[in-house]
PDB file of C-alpha atoms in Angstrom:
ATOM      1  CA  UNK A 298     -42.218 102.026  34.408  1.00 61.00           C
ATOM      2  CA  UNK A 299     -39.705  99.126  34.614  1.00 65.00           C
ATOM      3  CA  UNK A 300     -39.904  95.839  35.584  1.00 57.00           C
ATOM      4  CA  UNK A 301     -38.284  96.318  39.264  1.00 61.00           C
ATOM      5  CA  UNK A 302     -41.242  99.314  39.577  1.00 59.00           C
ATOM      6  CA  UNK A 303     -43.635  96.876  38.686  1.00 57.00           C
ATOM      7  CA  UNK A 304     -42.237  94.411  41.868  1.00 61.00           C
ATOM      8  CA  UNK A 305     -41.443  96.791  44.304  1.00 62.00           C
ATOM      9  CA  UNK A 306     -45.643  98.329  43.694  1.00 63.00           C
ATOM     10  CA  UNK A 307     -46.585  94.620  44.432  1.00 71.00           C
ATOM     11  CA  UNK A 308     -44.352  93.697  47.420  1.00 70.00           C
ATOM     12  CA  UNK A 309     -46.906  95.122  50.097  1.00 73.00           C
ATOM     13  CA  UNK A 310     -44.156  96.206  52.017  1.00 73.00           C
ATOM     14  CA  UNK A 311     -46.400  98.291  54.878  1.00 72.00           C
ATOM     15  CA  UNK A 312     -48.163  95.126  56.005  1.00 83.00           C
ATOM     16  CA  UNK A 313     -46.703  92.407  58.432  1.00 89.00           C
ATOM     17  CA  UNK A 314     -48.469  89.636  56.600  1.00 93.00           C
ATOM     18  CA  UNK A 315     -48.192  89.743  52.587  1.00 93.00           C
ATOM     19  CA  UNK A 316     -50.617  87.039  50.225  1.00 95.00           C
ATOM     20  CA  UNK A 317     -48.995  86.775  46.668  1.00 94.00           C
ATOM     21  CA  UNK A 318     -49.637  83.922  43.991  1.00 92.00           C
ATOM     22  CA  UNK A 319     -47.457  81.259  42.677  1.00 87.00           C
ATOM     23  CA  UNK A 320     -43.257  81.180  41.757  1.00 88.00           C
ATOM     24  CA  UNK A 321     -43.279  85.000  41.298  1.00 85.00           C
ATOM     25  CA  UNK A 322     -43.633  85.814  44.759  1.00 82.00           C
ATOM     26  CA  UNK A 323     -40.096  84.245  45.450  1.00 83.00           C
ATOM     27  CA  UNK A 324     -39.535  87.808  43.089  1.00 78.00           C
ATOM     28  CA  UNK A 325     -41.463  90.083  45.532  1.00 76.00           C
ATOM     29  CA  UNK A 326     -39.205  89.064  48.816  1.00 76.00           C
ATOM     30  CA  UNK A 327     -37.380  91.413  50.842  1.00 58.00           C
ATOM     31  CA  UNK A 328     -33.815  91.505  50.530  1.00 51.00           C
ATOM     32  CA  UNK A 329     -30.772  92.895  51.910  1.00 39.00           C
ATOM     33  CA  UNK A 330     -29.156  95.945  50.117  1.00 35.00           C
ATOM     34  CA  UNK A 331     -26.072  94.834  48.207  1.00 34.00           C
ATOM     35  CA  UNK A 332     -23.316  93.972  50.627  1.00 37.00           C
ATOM     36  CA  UNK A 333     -25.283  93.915  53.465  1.00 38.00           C
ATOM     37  CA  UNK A 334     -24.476  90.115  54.755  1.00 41.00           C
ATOM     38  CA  UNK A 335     -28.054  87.927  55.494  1.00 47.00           C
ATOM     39  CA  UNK A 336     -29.124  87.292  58.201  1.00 49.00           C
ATOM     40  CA  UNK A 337     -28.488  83.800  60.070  1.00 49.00           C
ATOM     41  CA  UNK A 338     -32.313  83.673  60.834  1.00 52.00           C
ATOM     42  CA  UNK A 339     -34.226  84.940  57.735  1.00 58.00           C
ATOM     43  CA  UNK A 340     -37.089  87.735  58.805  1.00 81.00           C
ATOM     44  CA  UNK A 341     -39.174  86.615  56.087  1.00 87.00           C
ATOM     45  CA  UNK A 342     -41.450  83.470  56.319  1.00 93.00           C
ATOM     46  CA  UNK A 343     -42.892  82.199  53.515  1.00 96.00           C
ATOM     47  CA  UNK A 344     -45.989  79.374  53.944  1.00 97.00           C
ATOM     48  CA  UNK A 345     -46.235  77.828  50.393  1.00 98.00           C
ATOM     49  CA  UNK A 346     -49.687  76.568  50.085  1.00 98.00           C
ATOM     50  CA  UNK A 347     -50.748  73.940  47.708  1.00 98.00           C
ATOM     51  CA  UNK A 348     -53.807  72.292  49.257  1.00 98.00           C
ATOM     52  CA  UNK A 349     -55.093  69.568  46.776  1.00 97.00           C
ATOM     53  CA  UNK A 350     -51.550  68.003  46.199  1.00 95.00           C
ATOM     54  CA  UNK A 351     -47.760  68.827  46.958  1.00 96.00           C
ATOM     55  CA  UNK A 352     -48.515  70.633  50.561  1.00 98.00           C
ATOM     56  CA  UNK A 353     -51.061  68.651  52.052  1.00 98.00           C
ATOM     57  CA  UNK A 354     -48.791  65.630  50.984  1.00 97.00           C
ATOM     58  CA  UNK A 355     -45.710  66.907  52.696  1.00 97.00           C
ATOM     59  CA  UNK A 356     -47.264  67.971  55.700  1.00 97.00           C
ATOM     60  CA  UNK A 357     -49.290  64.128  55.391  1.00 97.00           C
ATOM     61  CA  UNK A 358     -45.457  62.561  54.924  1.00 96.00           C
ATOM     62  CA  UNK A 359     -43.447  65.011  57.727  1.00 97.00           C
ATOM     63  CA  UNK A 360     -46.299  64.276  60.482  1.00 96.00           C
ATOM     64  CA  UNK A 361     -45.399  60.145  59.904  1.00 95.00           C
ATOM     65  CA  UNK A 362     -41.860  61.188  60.416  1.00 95.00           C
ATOM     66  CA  UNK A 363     -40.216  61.620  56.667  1.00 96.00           C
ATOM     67  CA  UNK A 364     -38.331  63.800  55.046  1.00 97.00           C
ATOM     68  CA  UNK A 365     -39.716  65.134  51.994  1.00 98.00           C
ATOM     69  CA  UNK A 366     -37.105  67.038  49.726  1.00 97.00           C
ATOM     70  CA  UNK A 367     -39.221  69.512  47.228  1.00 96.00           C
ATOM     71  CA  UNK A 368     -37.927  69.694  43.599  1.00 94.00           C
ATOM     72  CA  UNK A 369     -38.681  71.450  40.504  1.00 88.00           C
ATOM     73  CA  UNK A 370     -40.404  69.302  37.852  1.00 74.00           C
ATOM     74  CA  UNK A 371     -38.260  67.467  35.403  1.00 62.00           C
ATOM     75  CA  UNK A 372     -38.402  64.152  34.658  1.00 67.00           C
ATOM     76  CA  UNK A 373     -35.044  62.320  34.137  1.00 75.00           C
ATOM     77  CA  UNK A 374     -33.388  65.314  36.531  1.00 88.00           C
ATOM     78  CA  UNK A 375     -35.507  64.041  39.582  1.00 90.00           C
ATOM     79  CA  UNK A 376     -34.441  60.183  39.341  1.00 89.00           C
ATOM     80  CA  UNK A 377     -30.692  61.422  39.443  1.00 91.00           C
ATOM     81  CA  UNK A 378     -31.321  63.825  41.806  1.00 93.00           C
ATOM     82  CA  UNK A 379     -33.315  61.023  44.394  1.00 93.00           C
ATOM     83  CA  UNK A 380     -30.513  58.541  43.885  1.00 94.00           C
ATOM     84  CA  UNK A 381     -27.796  60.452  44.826  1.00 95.00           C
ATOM     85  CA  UNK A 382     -29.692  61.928  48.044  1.00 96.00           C
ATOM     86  CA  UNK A 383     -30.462  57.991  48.405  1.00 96.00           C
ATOM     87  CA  UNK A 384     -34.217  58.505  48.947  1.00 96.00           C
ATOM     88  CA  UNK A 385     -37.320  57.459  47.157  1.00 94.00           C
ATOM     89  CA  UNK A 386     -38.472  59.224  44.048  1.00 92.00           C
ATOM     90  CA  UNK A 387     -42.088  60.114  44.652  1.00 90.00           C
ATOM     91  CA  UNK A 388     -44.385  59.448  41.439  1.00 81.00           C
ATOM     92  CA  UNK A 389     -46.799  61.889  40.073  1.00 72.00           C
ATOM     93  CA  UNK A 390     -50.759  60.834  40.177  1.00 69.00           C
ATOM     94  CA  UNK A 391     -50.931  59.867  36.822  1.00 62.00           C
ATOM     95  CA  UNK A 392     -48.000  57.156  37.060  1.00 52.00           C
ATOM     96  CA  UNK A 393     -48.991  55.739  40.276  1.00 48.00           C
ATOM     97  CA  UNK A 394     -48.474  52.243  40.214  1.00 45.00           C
ATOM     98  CA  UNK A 395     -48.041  49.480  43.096  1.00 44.00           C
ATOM     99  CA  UNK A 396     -49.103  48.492  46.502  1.00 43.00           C
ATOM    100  CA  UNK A 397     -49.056  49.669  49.809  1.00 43.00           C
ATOM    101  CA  UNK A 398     -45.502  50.848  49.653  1.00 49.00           C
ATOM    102  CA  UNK A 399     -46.321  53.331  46.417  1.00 73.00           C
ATOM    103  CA  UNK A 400     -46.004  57.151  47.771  1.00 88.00           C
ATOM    104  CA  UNK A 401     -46.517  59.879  45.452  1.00 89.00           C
ATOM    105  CA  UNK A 402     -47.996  63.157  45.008  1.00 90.00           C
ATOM    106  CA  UNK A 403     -51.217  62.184  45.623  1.00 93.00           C
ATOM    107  CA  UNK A 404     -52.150  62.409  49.984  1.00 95.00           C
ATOM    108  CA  UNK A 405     -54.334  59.713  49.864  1.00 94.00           C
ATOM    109  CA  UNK A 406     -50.896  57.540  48.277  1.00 93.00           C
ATOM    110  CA  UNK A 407     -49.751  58.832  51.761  1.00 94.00           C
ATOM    111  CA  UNK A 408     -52.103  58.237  54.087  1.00 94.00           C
ATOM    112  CA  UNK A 409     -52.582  54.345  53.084  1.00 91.00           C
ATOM    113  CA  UNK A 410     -49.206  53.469  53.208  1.00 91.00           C
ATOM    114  CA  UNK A 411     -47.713  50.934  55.462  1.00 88.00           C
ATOM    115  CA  UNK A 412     -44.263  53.619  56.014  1.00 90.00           C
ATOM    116  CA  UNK A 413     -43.432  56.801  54.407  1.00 93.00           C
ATOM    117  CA  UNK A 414     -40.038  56.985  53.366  1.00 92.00           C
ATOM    118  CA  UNK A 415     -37.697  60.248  52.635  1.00 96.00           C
ATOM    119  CA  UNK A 416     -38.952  61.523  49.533  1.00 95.00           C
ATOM    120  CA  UNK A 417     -37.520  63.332  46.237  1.00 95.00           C
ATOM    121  CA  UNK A 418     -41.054  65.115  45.519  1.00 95.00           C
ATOM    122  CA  UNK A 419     -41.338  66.995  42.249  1.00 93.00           C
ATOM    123  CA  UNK A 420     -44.015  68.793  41.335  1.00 90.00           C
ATOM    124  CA  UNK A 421     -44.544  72.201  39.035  1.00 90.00           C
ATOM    125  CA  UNK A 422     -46.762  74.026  41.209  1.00 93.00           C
ATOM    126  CA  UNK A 423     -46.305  73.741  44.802  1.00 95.00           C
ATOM    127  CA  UNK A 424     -42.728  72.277  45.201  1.00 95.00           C
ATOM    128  CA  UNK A 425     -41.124  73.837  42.465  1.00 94.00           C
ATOM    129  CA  UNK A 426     -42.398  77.803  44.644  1.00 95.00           C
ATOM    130  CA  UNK A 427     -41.139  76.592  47.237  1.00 96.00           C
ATOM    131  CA  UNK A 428     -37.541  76.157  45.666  1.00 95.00           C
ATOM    132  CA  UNK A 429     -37.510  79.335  45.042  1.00 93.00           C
ATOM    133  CA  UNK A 430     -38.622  80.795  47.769  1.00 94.00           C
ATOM    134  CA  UNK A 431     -35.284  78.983  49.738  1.00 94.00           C
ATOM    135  CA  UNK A 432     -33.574  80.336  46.972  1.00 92.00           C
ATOM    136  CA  UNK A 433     -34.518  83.822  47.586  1.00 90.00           C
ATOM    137  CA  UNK A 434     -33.597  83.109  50.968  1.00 90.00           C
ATOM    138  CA  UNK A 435     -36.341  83.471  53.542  1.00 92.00           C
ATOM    139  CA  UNK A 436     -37.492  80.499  55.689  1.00 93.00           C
ATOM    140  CA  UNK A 437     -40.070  78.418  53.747  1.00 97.00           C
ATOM    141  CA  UNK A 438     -42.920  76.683  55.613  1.00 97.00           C
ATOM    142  CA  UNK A 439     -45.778  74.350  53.821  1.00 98.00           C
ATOM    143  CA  UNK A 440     -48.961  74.739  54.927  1.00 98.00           C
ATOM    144  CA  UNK A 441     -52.624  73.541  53.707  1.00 98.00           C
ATOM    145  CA  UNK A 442     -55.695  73.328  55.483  1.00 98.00           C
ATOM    146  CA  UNK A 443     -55.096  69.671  57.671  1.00 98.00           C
ATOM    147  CA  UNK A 444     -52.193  72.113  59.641  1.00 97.00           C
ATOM    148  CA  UNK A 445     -53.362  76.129  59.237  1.00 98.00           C
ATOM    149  CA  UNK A 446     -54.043  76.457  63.084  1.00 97.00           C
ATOM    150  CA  UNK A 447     -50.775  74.808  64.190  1.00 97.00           C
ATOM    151  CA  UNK A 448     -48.422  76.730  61.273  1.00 97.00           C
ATOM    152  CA  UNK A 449     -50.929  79.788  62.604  1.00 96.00           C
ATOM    153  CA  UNK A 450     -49.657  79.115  66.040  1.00 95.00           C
ATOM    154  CA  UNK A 451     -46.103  78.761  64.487  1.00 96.00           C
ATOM    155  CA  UNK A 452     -45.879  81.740  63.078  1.00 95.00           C
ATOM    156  CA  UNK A 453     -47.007  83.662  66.126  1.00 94.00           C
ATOM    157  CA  UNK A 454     -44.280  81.644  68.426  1.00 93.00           C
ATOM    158  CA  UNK A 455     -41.912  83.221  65.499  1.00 91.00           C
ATOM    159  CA  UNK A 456     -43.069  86.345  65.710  1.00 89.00           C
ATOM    160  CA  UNK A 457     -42.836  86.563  69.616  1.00 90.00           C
ATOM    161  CA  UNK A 458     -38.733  86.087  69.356  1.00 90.00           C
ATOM    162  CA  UNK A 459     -38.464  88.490  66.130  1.00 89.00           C
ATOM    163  CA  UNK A 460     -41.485  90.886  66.326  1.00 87.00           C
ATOM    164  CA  UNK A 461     -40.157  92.352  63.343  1.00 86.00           C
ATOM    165  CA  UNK A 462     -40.536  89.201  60.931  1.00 88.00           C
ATOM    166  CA  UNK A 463     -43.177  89.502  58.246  1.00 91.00           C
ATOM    167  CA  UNK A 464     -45.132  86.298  56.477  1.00 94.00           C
ATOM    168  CA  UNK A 465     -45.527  86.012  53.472  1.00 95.00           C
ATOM    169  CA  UNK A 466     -48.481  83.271  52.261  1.00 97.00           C
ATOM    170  CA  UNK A 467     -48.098  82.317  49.251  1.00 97.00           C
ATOM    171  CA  UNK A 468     -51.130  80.208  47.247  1.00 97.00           C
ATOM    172  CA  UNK A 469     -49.391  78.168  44.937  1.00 95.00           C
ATOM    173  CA  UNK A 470     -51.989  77.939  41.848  1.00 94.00           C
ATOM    174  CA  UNK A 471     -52.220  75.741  39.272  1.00 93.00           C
ATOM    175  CA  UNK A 472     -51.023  75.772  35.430  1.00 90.00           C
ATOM    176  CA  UNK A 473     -53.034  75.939  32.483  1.00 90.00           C
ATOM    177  CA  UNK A 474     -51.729  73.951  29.273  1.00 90.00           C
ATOM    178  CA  UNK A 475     -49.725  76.769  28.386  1.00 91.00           C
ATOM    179  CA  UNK A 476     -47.903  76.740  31.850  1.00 88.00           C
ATOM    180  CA  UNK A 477     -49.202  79.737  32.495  1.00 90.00           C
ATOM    181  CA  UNK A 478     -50.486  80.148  36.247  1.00 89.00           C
ATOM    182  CA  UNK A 479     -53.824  79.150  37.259  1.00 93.00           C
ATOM    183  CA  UNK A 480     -54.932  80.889  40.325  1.00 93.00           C
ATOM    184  CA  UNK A 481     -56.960  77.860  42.347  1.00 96.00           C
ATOM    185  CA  UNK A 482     -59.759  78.999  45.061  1.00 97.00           C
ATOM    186  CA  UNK A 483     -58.769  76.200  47.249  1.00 98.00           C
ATOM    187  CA  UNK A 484     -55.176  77.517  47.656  1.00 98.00           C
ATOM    188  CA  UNK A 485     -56.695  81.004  48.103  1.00 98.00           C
ATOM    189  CA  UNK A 486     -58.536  78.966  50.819  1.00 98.00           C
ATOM    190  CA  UNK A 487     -55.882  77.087  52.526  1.00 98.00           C
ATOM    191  CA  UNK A 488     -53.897  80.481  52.636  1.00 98.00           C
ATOM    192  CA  UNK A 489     -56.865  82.446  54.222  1.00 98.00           C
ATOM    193  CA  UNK A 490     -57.083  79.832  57.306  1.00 98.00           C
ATOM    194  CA  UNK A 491     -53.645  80.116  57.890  1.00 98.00           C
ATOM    195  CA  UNK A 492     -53.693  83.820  58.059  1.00 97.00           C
ATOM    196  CA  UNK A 493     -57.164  83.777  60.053  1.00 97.00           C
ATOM    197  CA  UNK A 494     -55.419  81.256  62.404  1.00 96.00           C
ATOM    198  CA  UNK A 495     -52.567  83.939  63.031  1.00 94.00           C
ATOM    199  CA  UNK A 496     -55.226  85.857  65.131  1.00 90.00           C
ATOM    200  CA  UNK A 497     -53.713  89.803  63.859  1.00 89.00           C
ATOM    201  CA  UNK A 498     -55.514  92.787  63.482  1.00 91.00           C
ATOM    202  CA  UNK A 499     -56.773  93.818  60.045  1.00 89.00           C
ATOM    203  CA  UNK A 500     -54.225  96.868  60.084  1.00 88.00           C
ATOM    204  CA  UNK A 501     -51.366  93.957  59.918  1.00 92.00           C
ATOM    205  CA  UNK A 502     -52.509  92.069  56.796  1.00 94.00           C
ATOM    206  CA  UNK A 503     -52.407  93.865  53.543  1.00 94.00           C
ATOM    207  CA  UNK A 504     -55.340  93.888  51.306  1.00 95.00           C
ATOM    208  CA  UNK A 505     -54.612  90.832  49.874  1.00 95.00           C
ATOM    209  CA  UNK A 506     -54.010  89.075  52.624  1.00 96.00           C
ATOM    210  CA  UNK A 507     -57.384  90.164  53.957  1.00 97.00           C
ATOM    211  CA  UNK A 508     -59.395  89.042  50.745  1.00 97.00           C
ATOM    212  CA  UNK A 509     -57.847  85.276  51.264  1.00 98.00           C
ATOM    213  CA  UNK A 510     -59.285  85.813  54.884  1.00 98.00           C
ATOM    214  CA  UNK A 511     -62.620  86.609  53.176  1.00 98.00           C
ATOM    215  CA  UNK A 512     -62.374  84.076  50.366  1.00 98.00           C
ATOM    216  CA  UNK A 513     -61.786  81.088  53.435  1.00 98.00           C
ATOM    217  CA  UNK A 514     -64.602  82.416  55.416  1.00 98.00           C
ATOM    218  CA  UNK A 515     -66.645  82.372  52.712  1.00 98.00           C
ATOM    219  CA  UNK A 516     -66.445  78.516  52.768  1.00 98.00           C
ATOM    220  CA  UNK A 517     -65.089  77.134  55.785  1.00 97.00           C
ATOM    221  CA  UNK A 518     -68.478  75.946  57.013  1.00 97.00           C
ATOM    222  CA  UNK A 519     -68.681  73.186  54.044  1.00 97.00           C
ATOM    223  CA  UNK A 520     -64.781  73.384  52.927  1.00 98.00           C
ATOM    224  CA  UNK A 521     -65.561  69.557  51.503  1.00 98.00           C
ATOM    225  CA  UNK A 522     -68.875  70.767  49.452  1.00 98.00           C
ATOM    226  CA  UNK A 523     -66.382  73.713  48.418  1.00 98.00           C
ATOM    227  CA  UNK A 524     -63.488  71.729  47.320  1.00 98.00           C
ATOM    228  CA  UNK A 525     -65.354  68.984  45.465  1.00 98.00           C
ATOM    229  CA  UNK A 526     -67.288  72.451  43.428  1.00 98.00           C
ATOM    230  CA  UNK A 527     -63.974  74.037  42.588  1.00 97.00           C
ATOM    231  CA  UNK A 528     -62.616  73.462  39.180  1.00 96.00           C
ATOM    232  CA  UNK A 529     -59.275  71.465  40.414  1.00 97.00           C
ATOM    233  CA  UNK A 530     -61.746  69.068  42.869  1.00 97.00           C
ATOM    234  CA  UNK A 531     -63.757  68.138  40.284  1.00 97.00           C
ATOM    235  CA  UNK A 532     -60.545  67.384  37.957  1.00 95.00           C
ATOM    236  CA  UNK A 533     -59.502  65.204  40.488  1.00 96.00           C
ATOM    237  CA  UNK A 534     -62.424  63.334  40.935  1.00 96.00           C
ATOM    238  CA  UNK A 535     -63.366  62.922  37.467  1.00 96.00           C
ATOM    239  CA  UNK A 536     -59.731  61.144  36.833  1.00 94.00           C
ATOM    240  CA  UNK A 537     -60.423  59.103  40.412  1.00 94.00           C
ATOM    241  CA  UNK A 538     -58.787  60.914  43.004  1.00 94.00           C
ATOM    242  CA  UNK A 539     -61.883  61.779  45.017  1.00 96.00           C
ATOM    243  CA  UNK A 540     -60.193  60.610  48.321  1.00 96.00           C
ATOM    244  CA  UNK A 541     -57.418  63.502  48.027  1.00 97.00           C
ATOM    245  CA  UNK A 542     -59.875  66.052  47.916  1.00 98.00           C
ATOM    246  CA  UNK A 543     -62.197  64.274  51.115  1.00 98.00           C
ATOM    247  CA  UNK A 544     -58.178  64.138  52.925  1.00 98.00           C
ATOM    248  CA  UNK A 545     -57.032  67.880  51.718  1.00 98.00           C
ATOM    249  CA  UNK A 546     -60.903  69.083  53.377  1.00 98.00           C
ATOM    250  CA  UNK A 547     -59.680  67.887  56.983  1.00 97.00           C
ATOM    251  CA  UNK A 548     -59.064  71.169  58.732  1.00 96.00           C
ATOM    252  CA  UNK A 549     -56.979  71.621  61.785  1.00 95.00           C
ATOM    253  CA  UNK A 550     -56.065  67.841  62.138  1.00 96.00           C
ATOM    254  CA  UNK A 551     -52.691  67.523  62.166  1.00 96.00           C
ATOM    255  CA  UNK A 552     -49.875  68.923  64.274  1.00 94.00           C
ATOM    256  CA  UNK A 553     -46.860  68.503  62.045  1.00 95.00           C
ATOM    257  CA  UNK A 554     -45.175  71.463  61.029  1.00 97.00           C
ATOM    258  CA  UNK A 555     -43.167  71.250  57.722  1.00 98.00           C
ATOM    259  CA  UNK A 556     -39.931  73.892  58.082  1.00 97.00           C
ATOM    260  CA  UNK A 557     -37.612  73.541  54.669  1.00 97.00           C
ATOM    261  CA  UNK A 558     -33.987  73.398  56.178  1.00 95.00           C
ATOM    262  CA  UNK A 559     -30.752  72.031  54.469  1.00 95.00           C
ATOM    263  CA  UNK A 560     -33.147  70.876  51.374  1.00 96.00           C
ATOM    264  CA  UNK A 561     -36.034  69.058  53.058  1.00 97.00           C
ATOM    265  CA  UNK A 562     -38.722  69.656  54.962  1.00 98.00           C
ATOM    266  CA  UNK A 563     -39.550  68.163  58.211  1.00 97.00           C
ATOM    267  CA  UNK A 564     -41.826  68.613  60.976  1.00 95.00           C
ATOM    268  CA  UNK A 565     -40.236  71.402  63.179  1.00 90.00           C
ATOM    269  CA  UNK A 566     -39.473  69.757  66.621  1.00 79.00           C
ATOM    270  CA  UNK A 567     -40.090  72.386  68.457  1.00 65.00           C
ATOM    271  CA  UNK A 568     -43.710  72.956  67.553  1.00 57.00           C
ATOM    272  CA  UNK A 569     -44.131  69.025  67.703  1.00 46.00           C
ATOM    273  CA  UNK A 570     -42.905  68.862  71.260  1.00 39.00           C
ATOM    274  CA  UNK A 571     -45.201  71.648  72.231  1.00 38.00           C
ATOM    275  CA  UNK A 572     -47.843  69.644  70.798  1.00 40.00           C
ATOM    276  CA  UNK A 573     -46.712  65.756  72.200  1.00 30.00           C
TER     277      UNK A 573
END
């Protein structure tokens, strides 16, 4: 069996709504035969979910009005990269430093600072799949728990004007020291309530997508208890950040709507005028 068996057996291509983990699911996207020009709308949405860090920050960063341009992590690359867009390099966690005005990876940096400004926001798990899911050319959405009814209601609007679109959810996971991916239960989580909040029949959702439906129900009556038990929320409490993981357990409290167009993402005015 080659390698292109091996994707095409994993793309779930019967189901409307598709769950796959991490920067290889930019591999199992639909695509146009060769010559076959794109489309201008993509039919494939993709909701990148990283819930204790890059997508709960963006959609934190886009409801206050910012743009928040994702990019793969390198470290000398991003400071170019943020000064010639002329925004504001966002730091990681670990080399947060300042006041007020200090926005980073980290949603609580977010949340208690006097403005948000456009951001460069690197980061190896969530931004850096979403990159590559706008490179494989669908439309890219971020999505965590704080906004899974409102993308959920999104998507639907979507599907009303293209009933043939399919969503794909894709939990962003963590890495181990080897960079290999770590599958994280609260992305598994975040990615369930978004698909729960798309209201479909089970006969739409492939298996997988159905098992992050299961794996969210199985904890959205305590998602705080269930985020501060998980591996990566007791990481980040044990190195201080105890606040992200109280902010990333706020479900369905914020409007904004994070669409990736012409490099950033920004809250889709269309679903925020619905909403204000």
């Amino acid at each position: 069996m080659t390698a292109a068996d091996v994707l095409h057996a994993h793309r779930q291509q019967s189901s409307v709504v598709r769950c796959e983990w991490g920067p290889m699911a930019a591999r199992l996207v639909d695509r146009a035969g060769k010559g076959t020009p794109a489309p201008s709308v993509p039919r494939t949405v993709a909701v990148v979910v990283d819930v204790l860090s890059f997508t709960t920050t963006v959609t934190l960063a886009t409801s206050r009005g910012a743009r928040v341009h994702p990019y793969r992590w390198a470290g000398d690359g991003a400071r170019r990269r943020a000064d010639e867009l002329g925004v504001q390099l966002a730091a990681g966690r670990d080399r947060e430093q300042g006041g007020p005005e200090t926005v980073g990876l980290s949603p609580g940096s977010v949340v208690t600072a006097a403005t948000v400004p456009d951001l460069l926001l690197p980061s190896p798990n969530g931004s850096t799949v979403a990159t590559l899911l706008a490179d494989a050319g669908v439309q890219v959405v971020a999505g965590c728990l704080l906004n899974a009814d409102a993308v959920g209601e999104w998507l639907r609007a979507r599907r009303a004007t293209d009933p043939g679109a399919t969503v794909l959810v894709v939990p962003a996971g963590e890495r181990w020291p080897d960079d290999s991916l770590r599958p994280a239960y609260e992305d598994l989580w975040g990615a369930g309530a978004i698909i729960a909040a798309l209201d479909l029949q089970p006969v739409d959702l492939s298996l997988e997508a159905r098992m992050a439906v299961a794996a969210y129900r199985a904890v959205e009556d305590d998602l705080l208890g269930a985020l501060r038990e998980c591996a990566s929320g007791r990481e980040l409490t044990h190195r201080g950040y105890g606040q992200d993981v109280r902010i990333a357990a706020e479900l369905h409290t914020l409007q904004a709507v994070p669409v990736l167009r012409d490099g950033y993402f920004s809250a889709d005015p269309e679903s925020w005028s619905a909403r204000w």
